[in-house]
PDB file of C-alpha atoms in Angstrom:
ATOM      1  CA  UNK A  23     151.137 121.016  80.453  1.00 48.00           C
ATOM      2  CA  UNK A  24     147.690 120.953  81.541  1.00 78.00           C
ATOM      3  CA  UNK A  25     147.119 121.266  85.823  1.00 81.00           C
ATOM      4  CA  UNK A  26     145.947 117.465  86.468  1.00 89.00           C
ATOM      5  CA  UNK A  27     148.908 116.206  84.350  1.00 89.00           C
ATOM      6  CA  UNK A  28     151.383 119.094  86.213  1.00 91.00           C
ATOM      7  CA  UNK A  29     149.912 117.823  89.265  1.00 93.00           C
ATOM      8  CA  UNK A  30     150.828 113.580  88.762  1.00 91.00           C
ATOM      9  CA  UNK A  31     154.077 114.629  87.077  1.00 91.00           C
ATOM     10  CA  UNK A  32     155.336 116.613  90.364  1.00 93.00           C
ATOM     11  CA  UNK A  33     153.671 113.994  92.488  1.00 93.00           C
ATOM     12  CA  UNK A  34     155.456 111.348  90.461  1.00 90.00           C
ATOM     13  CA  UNK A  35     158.793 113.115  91.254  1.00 90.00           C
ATOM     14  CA  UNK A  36     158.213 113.460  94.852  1.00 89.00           C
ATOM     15  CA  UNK A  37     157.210 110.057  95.157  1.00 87.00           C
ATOM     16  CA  UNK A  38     160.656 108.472  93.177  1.00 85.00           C
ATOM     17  CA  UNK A  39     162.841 110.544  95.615  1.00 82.00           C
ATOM     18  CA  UNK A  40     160.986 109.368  98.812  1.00 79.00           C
ATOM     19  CA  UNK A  41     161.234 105.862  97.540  1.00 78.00           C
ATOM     20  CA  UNK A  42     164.930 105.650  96.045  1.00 79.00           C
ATOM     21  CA  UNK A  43     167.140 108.983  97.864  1.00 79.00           C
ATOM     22  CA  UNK A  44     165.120 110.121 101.009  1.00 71.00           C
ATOM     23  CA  UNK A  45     162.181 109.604 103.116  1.00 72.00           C
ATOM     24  CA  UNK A  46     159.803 112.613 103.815  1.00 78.00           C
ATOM     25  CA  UNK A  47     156.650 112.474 105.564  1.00 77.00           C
ATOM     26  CA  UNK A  48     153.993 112.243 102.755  1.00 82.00           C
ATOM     27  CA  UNK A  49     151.248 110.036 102.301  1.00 86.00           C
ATOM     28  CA  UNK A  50     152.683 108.858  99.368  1.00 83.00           C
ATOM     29  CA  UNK A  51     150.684 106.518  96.665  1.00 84.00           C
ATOM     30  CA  UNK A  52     149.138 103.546  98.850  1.00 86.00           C
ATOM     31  CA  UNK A  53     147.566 105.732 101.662  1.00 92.00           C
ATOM     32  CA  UNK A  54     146.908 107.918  98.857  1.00 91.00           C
ATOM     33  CA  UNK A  55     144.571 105.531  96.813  1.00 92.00           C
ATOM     34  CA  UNK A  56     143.021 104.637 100.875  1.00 94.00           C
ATOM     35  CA  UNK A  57     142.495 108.421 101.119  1.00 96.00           C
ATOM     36  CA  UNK A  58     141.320 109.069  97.080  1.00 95.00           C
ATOM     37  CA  UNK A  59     138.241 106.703  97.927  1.00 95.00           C
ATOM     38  CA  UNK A  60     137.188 107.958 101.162  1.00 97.00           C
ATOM     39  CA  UNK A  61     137.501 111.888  99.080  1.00 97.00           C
ATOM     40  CA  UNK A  62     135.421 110.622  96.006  1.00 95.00           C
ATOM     41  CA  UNK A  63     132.845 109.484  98.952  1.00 95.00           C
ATOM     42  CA  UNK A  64     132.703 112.750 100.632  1.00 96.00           C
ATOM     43  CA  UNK A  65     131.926 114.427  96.943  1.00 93.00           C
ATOM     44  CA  UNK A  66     129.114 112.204  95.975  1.00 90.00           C
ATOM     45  CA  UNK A  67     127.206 112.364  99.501  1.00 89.00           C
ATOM     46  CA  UNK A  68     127.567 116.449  99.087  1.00 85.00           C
ATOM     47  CA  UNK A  69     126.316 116.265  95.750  1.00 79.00           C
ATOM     48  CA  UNK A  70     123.470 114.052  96.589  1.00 78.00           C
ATOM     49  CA  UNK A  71     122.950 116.177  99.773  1.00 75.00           C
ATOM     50  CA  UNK A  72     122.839 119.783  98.025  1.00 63.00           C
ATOM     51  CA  UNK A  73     121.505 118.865  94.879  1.00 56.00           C
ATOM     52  CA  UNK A  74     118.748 121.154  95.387  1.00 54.00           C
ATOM     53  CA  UNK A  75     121.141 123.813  96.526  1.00 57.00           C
ATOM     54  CA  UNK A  76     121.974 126.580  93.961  1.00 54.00           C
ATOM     55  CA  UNK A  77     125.571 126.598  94.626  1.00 59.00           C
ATOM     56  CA  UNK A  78     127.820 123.317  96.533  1.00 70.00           C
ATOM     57  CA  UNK A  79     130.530 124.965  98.106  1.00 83.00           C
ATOM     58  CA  UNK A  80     132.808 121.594  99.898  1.00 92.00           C
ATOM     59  CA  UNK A  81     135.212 123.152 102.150  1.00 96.00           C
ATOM     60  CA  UNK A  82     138.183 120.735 102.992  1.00 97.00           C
ATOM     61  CA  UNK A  83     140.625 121.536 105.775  1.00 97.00           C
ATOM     62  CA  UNK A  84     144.092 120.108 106.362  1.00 97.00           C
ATOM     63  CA  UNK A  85     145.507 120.445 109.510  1.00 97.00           C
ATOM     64  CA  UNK A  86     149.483 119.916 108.809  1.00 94.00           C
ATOM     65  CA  UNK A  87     150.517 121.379 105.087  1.00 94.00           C
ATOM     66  CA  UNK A  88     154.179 119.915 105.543  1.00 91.00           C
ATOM     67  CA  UNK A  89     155.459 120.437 102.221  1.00 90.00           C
ATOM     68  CA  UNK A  90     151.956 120.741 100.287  1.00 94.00           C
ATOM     69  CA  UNK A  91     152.015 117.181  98.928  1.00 93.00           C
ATOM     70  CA  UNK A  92     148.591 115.778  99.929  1.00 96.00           C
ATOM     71  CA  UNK A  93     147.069 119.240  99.713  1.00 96.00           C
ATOM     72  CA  UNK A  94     148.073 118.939  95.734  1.00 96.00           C
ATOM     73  CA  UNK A  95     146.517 115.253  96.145  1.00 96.00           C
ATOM     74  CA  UNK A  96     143.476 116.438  97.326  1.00 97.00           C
ATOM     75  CA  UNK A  97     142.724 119.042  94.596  1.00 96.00           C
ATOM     76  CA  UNK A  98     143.441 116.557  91.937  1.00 95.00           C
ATOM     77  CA  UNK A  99     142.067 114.232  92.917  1.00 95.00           C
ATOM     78  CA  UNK A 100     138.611 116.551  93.167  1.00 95.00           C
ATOM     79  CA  UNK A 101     139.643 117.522  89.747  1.00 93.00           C
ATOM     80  CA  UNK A 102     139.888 114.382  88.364  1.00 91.00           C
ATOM     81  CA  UNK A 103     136.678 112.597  89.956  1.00 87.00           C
ATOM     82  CA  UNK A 104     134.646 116.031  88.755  1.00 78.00           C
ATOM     83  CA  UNK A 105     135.481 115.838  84.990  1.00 66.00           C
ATOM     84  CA  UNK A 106     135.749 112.398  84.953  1.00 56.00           C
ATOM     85  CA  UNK A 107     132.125 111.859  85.872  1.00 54.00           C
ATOM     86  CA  UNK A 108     130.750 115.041  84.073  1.00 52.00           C
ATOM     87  CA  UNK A 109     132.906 115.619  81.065  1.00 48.00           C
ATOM     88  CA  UNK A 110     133.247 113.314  77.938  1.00 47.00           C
ATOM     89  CA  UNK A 111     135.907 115.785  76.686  1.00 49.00           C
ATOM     90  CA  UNK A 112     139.206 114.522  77.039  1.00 44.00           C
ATOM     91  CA  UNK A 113     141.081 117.812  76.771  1.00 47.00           C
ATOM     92  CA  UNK A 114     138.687 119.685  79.537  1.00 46.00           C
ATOM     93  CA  UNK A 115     138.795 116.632  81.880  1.00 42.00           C
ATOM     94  CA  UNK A 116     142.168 117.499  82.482  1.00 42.00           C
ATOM     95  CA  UNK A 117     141.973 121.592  82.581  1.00 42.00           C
ATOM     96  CA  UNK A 118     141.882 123.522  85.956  1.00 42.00           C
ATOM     97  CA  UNK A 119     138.556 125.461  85.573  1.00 46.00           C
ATOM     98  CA  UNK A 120     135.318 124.167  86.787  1.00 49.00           C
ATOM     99  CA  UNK A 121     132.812 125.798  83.848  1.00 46.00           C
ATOM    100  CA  UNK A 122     129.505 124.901  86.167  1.00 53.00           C
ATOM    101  CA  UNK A 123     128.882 127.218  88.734  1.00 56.00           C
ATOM    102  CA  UNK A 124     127.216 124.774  91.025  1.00 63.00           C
ATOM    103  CA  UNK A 125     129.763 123.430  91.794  1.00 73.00           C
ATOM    104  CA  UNK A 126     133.065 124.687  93.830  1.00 88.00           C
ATOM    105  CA  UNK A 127     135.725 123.471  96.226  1.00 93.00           C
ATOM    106  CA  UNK A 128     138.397 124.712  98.427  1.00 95.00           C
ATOM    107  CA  UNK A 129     141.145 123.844 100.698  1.00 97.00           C
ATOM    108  CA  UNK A 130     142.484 125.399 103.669  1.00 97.00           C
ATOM    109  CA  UNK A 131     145.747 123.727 104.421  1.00 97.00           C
ATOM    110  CA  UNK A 132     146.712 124.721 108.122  1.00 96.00           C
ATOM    111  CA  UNK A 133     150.637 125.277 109.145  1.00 95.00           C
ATOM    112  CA  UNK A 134     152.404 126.097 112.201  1.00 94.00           C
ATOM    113  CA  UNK A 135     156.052 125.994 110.607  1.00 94.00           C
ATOM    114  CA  UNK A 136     156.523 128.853 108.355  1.00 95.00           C
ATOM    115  CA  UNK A 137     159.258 127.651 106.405  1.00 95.00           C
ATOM    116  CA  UNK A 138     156.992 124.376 105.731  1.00 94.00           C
ATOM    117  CA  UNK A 139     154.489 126.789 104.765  1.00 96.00           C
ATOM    118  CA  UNK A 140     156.908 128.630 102.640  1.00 96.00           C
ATOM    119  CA  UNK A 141     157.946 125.320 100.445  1.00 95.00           C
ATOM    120  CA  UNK A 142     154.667 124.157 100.300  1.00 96.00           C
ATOM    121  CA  UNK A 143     153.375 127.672  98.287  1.00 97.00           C
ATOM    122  CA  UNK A 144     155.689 126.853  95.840  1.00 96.00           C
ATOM    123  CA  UNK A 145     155.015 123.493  95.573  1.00 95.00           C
ATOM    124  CA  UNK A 146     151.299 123.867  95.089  1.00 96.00           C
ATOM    125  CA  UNK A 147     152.231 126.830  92.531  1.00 95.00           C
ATOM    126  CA  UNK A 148     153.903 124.570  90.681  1.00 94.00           C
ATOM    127  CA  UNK A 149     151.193 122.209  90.221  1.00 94.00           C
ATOM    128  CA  UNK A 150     149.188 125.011  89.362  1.00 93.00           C
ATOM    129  CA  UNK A 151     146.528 124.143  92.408  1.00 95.00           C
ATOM    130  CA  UNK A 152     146.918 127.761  93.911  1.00 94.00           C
ATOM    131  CA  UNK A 153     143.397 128.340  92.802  1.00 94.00           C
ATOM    132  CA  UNK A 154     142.414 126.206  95.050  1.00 96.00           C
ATOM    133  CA  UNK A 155     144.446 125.524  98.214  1.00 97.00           C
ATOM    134  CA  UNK A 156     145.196 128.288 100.385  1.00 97.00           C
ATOM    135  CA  UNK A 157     147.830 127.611 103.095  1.00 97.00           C
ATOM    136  CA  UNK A 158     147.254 129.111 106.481  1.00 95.00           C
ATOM    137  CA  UNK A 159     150.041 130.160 108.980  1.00 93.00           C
ATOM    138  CA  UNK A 160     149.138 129.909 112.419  1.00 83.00           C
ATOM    139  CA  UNK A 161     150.231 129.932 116.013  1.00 73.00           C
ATOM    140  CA  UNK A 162     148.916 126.545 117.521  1.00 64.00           C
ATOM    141  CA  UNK A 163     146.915 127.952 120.048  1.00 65.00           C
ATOM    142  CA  UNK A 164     145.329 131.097 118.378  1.00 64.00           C
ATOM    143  CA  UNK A 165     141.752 131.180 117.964  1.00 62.00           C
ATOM    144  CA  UNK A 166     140.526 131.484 114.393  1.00 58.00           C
ATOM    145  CA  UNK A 167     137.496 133.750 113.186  1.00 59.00           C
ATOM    146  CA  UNK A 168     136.441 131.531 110.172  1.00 64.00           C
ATOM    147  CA  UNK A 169     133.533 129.024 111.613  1.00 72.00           C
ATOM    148  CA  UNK A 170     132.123 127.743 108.647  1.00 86.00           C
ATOM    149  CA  UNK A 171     131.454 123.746 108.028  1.00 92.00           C
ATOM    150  CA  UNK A 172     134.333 121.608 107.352  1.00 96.00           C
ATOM    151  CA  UNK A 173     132.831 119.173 104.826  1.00 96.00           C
ATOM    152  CA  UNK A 174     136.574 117.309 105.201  1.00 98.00           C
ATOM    153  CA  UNK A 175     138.822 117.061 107.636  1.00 98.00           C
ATOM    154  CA  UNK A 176     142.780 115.750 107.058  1.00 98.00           C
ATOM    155  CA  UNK A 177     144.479 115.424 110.431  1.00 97.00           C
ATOM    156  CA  UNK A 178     148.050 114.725 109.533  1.00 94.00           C
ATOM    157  CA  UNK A 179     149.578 117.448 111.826  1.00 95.00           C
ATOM    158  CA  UNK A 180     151.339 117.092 115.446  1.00 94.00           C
ATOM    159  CA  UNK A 181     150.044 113.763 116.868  1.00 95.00           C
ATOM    160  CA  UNK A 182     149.682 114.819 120.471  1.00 96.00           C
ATOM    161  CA  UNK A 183     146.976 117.391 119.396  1.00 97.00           C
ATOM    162  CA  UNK A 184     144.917 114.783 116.764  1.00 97.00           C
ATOM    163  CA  UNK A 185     142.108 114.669 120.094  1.00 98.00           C
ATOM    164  CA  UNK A 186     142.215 118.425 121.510  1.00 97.00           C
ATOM    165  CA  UNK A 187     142.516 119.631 117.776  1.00 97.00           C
ATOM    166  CA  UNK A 188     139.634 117.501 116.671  1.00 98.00           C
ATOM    167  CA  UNK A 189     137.685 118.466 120.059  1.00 97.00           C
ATOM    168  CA  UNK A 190     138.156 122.084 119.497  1.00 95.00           C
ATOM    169  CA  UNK A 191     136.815 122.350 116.066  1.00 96.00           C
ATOM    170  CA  UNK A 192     133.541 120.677 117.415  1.00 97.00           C
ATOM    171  CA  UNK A 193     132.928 123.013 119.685  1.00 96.00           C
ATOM    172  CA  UNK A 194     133.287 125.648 117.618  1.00 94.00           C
ATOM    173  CA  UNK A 195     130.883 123.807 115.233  1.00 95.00           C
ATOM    174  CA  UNK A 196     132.920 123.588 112.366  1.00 96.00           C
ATOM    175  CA  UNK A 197     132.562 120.141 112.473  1.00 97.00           C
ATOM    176  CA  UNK A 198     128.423 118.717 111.807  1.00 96.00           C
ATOM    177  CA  UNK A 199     126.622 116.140 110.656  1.00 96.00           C
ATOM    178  CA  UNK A 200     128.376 115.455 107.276  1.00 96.00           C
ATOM    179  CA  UNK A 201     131.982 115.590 108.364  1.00 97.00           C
ATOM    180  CA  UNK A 202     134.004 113.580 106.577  1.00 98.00           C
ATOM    181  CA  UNK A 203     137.627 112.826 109.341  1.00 98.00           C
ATOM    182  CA  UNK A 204     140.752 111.031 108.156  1.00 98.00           C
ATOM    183  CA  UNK A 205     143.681 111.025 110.739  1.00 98.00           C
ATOM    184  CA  UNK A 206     146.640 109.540 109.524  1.00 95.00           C
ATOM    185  CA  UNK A 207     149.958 107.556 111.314  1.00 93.00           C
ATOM    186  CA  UNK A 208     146.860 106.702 114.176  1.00 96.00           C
ATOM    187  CA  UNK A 209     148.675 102.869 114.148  1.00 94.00           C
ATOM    188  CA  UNK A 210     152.412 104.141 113.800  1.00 89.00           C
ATOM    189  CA  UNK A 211     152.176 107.169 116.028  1.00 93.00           C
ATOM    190  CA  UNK A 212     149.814 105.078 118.700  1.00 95.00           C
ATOM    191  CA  UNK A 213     147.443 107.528 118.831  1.00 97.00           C
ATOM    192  CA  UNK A 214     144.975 106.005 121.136  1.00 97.00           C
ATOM    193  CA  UNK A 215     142.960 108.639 122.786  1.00 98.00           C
ATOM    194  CA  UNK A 216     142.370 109.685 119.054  1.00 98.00           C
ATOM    195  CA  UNK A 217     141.159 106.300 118.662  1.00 98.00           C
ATOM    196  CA  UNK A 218     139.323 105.840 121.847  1.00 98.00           C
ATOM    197  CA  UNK A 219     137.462 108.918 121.301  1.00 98.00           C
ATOM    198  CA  UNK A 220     136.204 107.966 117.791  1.00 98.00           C
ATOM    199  CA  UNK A 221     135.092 104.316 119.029  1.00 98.00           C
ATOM    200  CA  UNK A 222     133.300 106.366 121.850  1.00 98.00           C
ATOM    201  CA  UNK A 223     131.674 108.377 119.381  1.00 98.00           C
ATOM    202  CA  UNK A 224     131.174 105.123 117.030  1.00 98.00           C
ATOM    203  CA  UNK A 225     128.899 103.526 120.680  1.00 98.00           C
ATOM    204  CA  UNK A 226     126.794 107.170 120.574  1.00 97.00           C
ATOM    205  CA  UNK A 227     125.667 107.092 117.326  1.00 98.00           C
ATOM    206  CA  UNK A 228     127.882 109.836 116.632  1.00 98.00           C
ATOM    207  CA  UNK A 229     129.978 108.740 113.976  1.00 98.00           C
ATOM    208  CA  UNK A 230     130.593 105.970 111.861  1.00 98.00           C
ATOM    209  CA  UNK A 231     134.373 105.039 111.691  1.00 98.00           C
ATOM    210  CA  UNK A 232     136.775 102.326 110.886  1.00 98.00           C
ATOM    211  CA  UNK A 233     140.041 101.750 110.409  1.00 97.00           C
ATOM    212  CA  UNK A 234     141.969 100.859 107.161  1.00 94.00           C
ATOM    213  CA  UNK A 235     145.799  99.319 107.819  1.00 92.00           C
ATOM    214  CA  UNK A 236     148.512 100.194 105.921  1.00 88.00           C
ATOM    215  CA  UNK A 237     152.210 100.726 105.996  1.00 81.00           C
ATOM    216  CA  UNK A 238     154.301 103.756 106.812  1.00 79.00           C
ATOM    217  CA  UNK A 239     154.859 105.584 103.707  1.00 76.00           C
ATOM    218  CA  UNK A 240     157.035 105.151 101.349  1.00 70.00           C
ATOM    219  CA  UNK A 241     157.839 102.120 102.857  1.00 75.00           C
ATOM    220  CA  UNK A 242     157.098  98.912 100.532  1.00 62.00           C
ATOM    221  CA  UNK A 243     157.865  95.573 102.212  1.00 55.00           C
ATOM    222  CA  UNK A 244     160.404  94.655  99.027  1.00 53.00           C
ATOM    223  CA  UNK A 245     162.051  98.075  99.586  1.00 49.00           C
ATOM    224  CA  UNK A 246     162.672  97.685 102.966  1.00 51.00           C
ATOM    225  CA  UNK A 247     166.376  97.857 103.391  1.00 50.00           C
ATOM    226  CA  UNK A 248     166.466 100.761 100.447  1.00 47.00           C
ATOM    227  CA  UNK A 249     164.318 103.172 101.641  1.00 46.00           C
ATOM    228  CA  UNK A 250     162.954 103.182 105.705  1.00 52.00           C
ATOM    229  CA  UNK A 251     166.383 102.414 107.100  1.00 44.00           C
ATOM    230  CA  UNK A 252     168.318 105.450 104.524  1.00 45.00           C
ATOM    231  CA  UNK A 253     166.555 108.343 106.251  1.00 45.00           C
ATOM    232  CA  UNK A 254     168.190 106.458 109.083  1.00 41.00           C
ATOM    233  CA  UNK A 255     171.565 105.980 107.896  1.00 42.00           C
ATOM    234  CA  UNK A 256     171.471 109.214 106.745  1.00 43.00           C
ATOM    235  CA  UNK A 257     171.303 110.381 109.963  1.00 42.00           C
ATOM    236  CA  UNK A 258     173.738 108.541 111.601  1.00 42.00           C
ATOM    237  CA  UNK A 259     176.443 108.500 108.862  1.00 44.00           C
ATOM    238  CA  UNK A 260     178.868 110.401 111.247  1.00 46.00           C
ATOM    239  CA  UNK A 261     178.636 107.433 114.054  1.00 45.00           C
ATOM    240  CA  UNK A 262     179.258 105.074 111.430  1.00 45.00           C
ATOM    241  CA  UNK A 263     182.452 102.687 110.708  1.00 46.00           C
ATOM    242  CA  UNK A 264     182.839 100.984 107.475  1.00 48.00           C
ATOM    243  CA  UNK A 265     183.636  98.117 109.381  1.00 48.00           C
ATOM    244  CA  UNK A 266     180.504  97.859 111.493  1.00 50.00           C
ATOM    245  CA  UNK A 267     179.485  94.198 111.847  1.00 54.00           C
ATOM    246  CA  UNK A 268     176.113  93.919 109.720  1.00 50.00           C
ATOM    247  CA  UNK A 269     174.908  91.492 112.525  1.00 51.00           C
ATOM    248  CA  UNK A 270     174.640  94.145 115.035  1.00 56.00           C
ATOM    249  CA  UNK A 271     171.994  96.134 112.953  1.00 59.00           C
ATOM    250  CA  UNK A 272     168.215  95.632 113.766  1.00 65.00           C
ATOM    251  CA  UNK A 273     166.240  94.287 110.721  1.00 68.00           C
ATOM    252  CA  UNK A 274     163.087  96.541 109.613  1.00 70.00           C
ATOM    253  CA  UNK A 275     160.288  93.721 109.701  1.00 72.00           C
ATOM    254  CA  UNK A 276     156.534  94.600 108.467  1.00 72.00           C
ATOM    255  CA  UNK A 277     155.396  94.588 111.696  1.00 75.00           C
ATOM    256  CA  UNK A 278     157.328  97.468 112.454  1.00 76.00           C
ATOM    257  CA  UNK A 279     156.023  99.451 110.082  1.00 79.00           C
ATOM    258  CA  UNK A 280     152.401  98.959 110.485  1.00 85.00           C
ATOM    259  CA  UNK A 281     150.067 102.293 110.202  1.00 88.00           C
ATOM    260  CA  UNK A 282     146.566 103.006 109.701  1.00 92.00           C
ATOM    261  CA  UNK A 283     144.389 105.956 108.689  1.00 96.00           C
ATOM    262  CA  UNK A 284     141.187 106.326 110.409  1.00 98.00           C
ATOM    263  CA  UNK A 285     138.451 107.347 108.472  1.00 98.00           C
ATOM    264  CA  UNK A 286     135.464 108.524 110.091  1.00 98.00           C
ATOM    265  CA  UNK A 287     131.923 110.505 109.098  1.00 98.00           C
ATOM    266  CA  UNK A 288     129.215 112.485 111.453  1.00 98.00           C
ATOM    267  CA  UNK A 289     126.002 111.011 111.546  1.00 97.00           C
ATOM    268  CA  UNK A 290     124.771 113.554 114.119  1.00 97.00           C
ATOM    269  CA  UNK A 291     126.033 116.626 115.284  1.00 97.00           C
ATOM    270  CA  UNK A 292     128.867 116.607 117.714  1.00 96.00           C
ATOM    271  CA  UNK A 293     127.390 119.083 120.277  1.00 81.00           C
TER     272      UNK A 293
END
């Protein structure tokens, strides 16, 4: 099976489980297409930017690796917008090596939790995206060596340190003019210094950034009572009575369930 295809099929898989037996914390396939978009932007402003360059190196960085799903997502969907807008050959559109040397990628998927880290090697080795996504285990308040330019940024890691994270890694100019930010969960989590910060930035001339709302994943308004509340009752099957009064239970409305990612590029450098 050829990587793109091993890639959707696991991705597939994961996706049918979160929906129908358990949720997990992915982005899962509608903040996936929101996140696909803002990606296949990224690649065409680099491309446009370096196309004078011998060699365009984009370095994405993925602070939170959970279980490796959106670091597969990424790669793919690099994969998939390369060949599909350079190759009119079916069978190497969907192949794992990039023939033109101008042209390379990596990620650097960032984990405090080894045993997250653990699953999500295995994961991405079974998609066959180890060629490209390295997964990093660190304490959270080492200092890495490794300064060069993140061309992307995925923030998707603990939501108290979205700001100090993001703060850091301008300083340390990592992150320029060019920078391509998404922070999910900013709605659901209530991130607002996140958010205040980037509007800040937005009034400087720093960044441009906006806001695109979703839902929680894996959590489709006609799947409501199936999947959000069975992580839930999961949880609290030994409190529960078979002959609980249904009345007593709080519906899951949309409202309740409203996220957002916040996308956001640098104009001008941070610092």
């Amino acid at each position: 099976m050829r990587t793109i295809e091993k890639a959707d099929k696991l991705l597939e898989i994961i996706d049918s489980y979160c929906l129908n037996r358990y949720w997990m914390m992915h982005i899962g396939p509608e903040k996936g297409n929101l996140i696909r978009s803002f990606i296949v932007d990224c690649l065409q402003k680099k491309k446009n930017s370096r196309e004078d360059s011998d060699n365009t190196v984009v370095n994405f960085v993925e602070l939170g690796t959970y279980c490796g799903y959106s670091s597969i997502f990424i790669a793919k969907t690099i994969l998939e917008h390369y060949y599909y807008n350079n190759s009119d050959d079916d069978d190497q559109a969907t192949t794992a090596t990039i023939d033109d040397d101008s042209f390379s990628f990596q990620i650097y998927s960032v984990e405090v939790v080894e045993q997250f880290a653990k699953v999500a090697k295995e994961m991405i080795q079974l998609a066959s995206m180890d060629q490209y996504v390295t997964v990093i285990t660190i304490d959270p308040e080492s200092d890495g060596e490794d300064r060069s330019m993140i061309d992307f940024l995925f923030v998707d890691h603990d939501k108290s340190r979205y700001l100090s994270d993001l703060k850091e890694l301008e300083v340390t100019g990592m992150i320029k003019k060019g920078t391509y930010v998404a922070a999910d969960n900013v709605i659901f989590a209530e991130i607002q210094d996140y958010r205040q910060y980037m509007s800040k930035l937005s009034d400087e001339g720093i960044v441009t950034t906006r806001l695109e709302d979703s839902l929680v994943e894996f959590c489709q308004p006609e799947l409501l009572s199936s999947t959000c509340g069975s992580a839930g009752d999961d949880n609290n099957n030994n409190n529960s009575n078979d002959g609980d009064d249904p009345s007593t239970t709080t519906p899951i409305t949309k409202d309740m369930l409203r996220d957002g990612i916040e996308f956001s590029v640098y104009t001008r450098d941070p610092t």
